[in-house]
XYZ file of C-alpha atoms in Angstrom:
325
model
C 182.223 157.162 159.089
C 178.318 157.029 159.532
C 176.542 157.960 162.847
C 175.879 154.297 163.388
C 179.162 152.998 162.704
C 180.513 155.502 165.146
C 177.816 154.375 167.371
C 178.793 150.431 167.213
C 182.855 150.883 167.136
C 182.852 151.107 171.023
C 180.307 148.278 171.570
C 182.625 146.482 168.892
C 185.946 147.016 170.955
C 183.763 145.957 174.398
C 182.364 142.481 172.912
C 186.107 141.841 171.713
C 187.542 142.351 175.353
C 184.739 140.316 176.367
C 185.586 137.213 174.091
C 189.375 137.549 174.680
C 189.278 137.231 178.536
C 186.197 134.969 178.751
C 187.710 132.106 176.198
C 191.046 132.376 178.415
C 189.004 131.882 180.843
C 187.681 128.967 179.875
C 190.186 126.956 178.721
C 191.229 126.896 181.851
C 188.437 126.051 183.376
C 187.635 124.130 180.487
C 190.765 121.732 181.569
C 190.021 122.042 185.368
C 186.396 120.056 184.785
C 187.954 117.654 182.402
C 189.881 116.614 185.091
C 193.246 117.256 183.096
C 196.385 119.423 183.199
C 196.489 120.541 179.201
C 199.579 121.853 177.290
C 201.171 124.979 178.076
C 200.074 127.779 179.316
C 197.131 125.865 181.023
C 199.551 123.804 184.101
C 200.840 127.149 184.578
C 197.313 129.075 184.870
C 196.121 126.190 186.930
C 198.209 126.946 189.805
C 196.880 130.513 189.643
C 193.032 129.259 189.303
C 191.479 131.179 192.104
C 193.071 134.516 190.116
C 190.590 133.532 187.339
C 187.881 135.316 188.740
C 189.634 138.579 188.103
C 189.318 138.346 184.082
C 186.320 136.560 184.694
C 184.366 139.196 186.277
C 185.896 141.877 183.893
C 184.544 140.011 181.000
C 181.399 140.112 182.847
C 181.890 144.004 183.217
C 182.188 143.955 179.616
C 179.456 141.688 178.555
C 177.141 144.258 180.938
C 178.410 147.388 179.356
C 178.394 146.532 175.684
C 174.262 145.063 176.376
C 175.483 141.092 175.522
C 173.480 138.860 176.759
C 175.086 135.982 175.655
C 178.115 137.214 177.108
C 176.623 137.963 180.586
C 175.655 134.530 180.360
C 179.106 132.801 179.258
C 180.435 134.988 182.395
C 177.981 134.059 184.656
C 178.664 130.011 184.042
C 182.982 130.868 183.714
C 182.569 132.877 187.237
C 180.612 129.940 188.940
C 183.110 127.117 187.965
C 185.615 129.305 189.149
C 183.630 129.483 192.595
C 182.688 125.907 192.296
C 186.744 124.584 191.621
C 188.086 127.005 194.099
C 186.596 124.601 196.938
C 188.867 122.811 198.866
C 189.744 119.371 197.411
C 189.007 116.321 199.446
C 186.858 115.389 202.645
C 187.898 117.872 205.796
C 189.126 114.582 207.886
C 190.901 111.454 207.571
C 188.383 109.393 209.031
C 191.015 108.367 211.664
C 189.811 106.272 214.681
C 191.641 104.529 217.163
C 193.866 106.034 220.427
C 196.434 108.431 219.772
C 199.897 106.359 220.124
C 202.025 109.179 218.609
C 201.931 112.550 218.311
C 204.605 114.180 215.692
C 205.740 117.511 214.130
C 206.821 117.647 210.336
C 208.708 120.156 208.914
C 209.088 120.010 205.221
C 211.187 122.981 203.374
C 212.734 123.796 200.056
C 215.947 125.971 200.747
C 216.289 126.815 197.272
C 219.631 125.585 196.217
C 220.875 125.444 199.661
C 221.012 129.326 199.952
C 218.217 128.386 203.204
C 220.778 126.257 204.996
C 220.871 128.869 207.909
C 217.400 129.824 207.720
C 216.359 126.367 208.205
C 218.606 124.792 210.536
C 217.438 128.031 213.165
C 213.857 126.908 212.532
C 214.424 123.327 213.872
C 216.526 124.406 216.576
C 213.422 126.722 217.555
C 210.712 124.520 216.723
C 212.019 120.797 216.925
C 210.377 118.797 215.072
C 210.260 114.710 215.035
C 210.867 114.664 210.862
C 212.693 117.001 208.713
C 212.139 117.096 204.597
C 214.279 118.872 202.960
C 214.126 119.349 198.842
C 217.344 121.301 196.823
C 219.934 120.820 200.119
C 223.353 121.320 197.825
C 226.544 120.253 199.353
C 226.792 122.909 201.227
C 223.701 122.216 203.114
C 224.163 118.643 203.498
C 227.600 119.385 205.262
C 225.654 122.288 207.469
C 223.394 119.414 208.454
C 225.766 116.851 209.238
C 227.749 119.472 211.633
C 225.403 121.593 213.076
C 222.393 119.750 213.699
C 223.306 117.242 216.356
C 222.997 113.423 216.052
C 222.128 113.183 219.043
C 219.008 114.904 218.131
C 217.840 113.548 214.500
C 220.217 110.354 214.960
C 218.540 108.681 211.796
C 218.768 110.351 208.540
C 218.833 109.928 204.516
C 220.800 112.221 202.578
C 221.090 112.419 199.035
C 224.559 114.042 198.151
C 224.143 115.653 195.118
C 224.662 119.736 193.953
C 222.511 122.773 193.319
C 218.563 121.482 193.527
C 219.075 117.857 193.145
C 220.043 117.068 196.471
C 217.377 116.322 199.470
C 217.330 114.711 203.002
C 215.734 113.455 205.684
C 216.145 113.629 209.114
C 214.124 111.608 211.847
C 214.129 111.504 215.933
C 212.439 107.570 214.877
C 214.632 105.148 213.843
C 214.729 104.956 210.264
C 215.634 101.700 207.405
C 216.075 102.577 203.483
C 212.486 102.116 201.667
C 213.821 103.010 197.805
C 213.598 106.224 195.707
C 211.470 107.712 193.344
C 213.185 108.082 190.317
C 213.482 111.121 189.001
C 215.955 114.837 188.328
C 215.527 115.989 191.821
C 216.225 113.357 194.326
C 213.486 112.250 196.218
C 214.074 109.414 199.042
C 212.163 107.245 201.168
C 212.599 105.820 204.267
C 210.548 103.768 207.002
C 210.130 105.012 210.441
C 209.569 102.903 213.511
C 207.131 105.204 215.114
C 205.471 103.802 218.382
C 206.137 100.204 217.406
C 204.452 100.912 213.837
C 206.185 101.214 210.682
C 205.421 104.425 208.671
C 206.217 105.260 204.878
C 207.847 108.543 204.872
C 208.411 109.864 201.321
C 210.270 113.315 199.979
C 208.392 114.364 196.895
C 210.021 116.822 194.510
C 209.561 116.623 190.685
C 210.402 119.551 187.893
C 208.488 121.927 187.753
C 205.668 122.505 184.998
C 207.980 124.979 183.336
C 206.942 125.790 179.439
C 208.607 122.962 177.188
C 208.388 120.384 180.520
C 205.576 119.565 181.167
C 206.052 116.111 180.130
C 208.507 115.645 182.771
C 206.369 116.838 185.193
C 203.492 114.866 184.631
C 205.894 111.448 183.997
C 207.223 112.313 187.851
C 204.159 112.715 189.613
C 203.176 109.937 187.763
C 205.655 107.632 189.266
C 204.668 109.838 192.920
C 201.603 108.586 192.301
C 202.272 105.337 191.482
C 204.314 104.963 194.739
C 201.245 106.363 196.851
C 199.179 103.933 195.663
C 201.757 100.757 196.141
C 201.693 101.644 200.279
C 198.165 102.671 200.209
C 197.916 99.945 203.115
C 200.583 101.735 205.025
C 200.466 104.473 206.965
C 202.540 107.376 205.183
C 203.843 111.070 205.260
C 204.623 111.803 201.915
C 206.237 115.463 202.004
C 207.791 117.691 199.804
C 208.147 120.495 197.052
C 205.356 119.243 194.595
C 205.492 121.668 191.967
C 201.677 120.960 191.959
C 198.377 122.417 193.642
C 194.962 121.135 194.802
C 194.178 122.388 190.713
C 196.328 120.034 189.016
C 194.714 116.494 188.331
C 198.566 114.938 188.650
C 198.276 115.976 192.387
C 194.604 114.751 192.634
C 195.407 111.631 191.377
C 198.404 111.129 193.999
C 195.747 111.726 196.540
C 193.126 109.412 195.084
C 195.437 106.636 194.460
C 197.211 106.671 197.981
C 193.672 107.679 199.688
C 196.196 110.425 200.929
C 194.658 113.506 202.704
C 196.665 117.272 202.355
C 197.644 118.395 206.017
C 197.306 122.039 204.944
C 193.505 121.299 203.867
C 192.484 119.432 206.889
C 193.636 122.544 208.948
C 191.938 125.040 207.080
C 194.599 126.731 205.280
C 193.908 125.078 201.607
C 194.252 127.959 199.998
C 197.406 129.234 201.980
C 200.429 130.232 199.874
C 203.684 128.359 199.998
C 205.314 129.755 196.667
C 206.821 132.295 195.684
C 207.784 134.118 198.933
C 210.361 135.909 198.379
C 208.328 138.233 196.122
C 205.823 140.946 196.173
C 202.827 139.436 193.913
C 199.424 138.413 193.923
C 200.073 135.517 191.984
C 201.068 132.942 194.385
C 199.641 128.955 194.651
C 200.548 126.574 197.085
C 202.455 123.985 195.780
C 204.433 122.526 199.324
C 202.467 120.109 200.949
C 202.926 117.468 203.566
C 199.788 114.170 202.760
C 198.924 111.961 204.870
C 197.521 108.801 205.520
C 194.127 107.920 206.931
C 195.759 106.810 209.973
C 197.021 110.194 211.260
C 194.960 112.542 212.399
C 196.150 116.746 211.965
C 196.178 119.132 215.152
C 197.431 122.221 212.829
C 199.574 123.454 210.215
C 201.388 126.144 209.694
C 203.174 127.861 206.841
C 206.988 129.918 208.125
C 208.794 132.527 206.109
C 212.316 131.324 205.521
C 215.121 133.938 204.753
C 216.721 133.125 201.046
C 214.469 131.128 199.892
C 211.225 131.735 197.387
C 209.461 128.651 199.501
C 207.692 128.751 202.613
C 207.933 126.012 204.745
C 205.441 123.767 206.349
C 204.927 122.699 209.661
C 202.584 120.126 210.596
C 201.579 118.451 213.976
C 200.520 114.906 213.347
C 198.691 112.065 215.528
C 198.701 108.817 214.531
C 196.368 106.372 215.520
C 196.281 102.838 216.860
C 193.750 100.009 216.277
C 190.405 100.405 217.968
């Protein structure tokens, strides 16, 4: 080999590192400004999107070290949509007006396949709140509920009775009347509440999960989530749940923008806040619980609580919800 080949071998190898992370890079991204989710692997990446500035600034590193200008550039444009995207979505209120005729705490939790039961039913004993969603409450759990969390505390309830992650409830200190389902694998009720003389939509969300070779079925069930949120847009509504979907994913947008639904965790300051997984050690972590809201409620704070047996944290939210002027 010649002096000069020798010479551009290791500028070679650079520029190719550079192209390989950059284009991943930007197919992501690529999808994120379309405003769409893409085939797999880009749902999957999307979750992760703030973790695109790692390859993003190594491709920079790259582009600098092997003298590409082009590249630098490319990196420079990749790193500021990643900036740009990793905003949180949405206006930082609800707009809500009005007195304050109710104040309530939601607790929203995926036990994972019931194993959470315990976990769970400690955490409303210890922080009692008004509403309770539940997502993958197995038999077992559903039982647990019925006999160890008193009636005489969550009187109302809707429980779905089914095994392993398809079964969900919800329990309520308001009284509550049967509003429908959505359809889907995973059950996902709705109820009304009577809360300070007002009726309020409150809705478990839980569709699959964006897993490779699924993706279809997640997008048809946030679909229907969405088209639910925008059929009580007129309503005030907590619509709660496992979503299998961040701030990143245009099938969660698009429930927000359709119900003109605002994400409690967002409005607190915590938009970037992890909810899944949690019950390992990883960088690599999206939230993906969320509990939206209506422009009629108002959020005091949120906060996110580590659950034993369970790869979910849970969500607490405390909620005001406001009258006419």
């Amino acid at each position: 080999m010649t002096e000069p080949l020798r010479r551009l071998a290791p500028r070679n190898a650079l520029l190719c590192g550079a192209v390989l992370l950059l284009a991943g890079v930007s197919l992501v991204i690529g999808f994120r400004a379309a405003g769409a989710d893409g085939p797999t692997p880009v749902p999957q990446a999307l979750a992760f999107l703030p973790w695109l500035l790692v390859p993003g600034a190594a491709g920079l590193g790259l582009a600098a070290l092997a003298r590409w200008r082009g590249g630098l550039v490319w990196a420079t444009v990749a790193l500021a949509l990643t900036v740009w995207f990793v905003r949180p979505y949405g206006p930082g209120t609800t707009g809500s007006h009005g007195p304050v005729v109710a104040r309530l705490d939601v607790l929203t939790s995926n036990v994972e396949f019931g194993d959470a039961t315990d976990a769970l039913i400690a955490t409303v004993r210890r922080e009692e709140p008004d509403v309770v969603f539940v997502q993958e409450c197995d038999f077992a759990c559903a039982d647990a509920l019925a006999a160890r969390v008193p009636a005489t505390s969550y009187p109302y309830r809707d429980v779905v009775r089914l095994d392993g992650s398809l079964g969900s409830a919800i329990l309520s200190r308001y009284p509550l009347r049967p509003a429908g389902r959505i359809d889907g694998a995973m059950a996902m009720p709705g109820s009304v509440a009577v809360v300070a003389g007002r009726n309020v939509r409150l809705q478990l969300a839980h569709p699959m999960p964006p897993v490779p070779g699924g993706v279809h079925v997640w997008r048809r069930e946030l679909g229907r989530i969405h088209d639910l949120a925008a059929a009580v847009r007129a309503e005030p509504v907590v619509m709660a749940g496992d979503f299998n979907a961040s701030q990143d994913h245009a099938a969660f947008r698009a429930v927000l923008d359709a119900g003109g639904l605002h994400d409690s965790a967002r409005l607190a300051g915590s938009s970037r806040a992890y909810s899944w997984p949690a019950d390992r050690t990883t960088p690599l972590r999206a939230q993906i619980d969320h509990v939206l809201v209506s422009e009629e409620f108002s959020v005091r704070s949120a906060r996110f609580l580590r659950l034993a047996n369970t790869d979910h944290r849970a969500l607490l939210v405390a909620l005001e919800l406001h009258g006419d002027d």
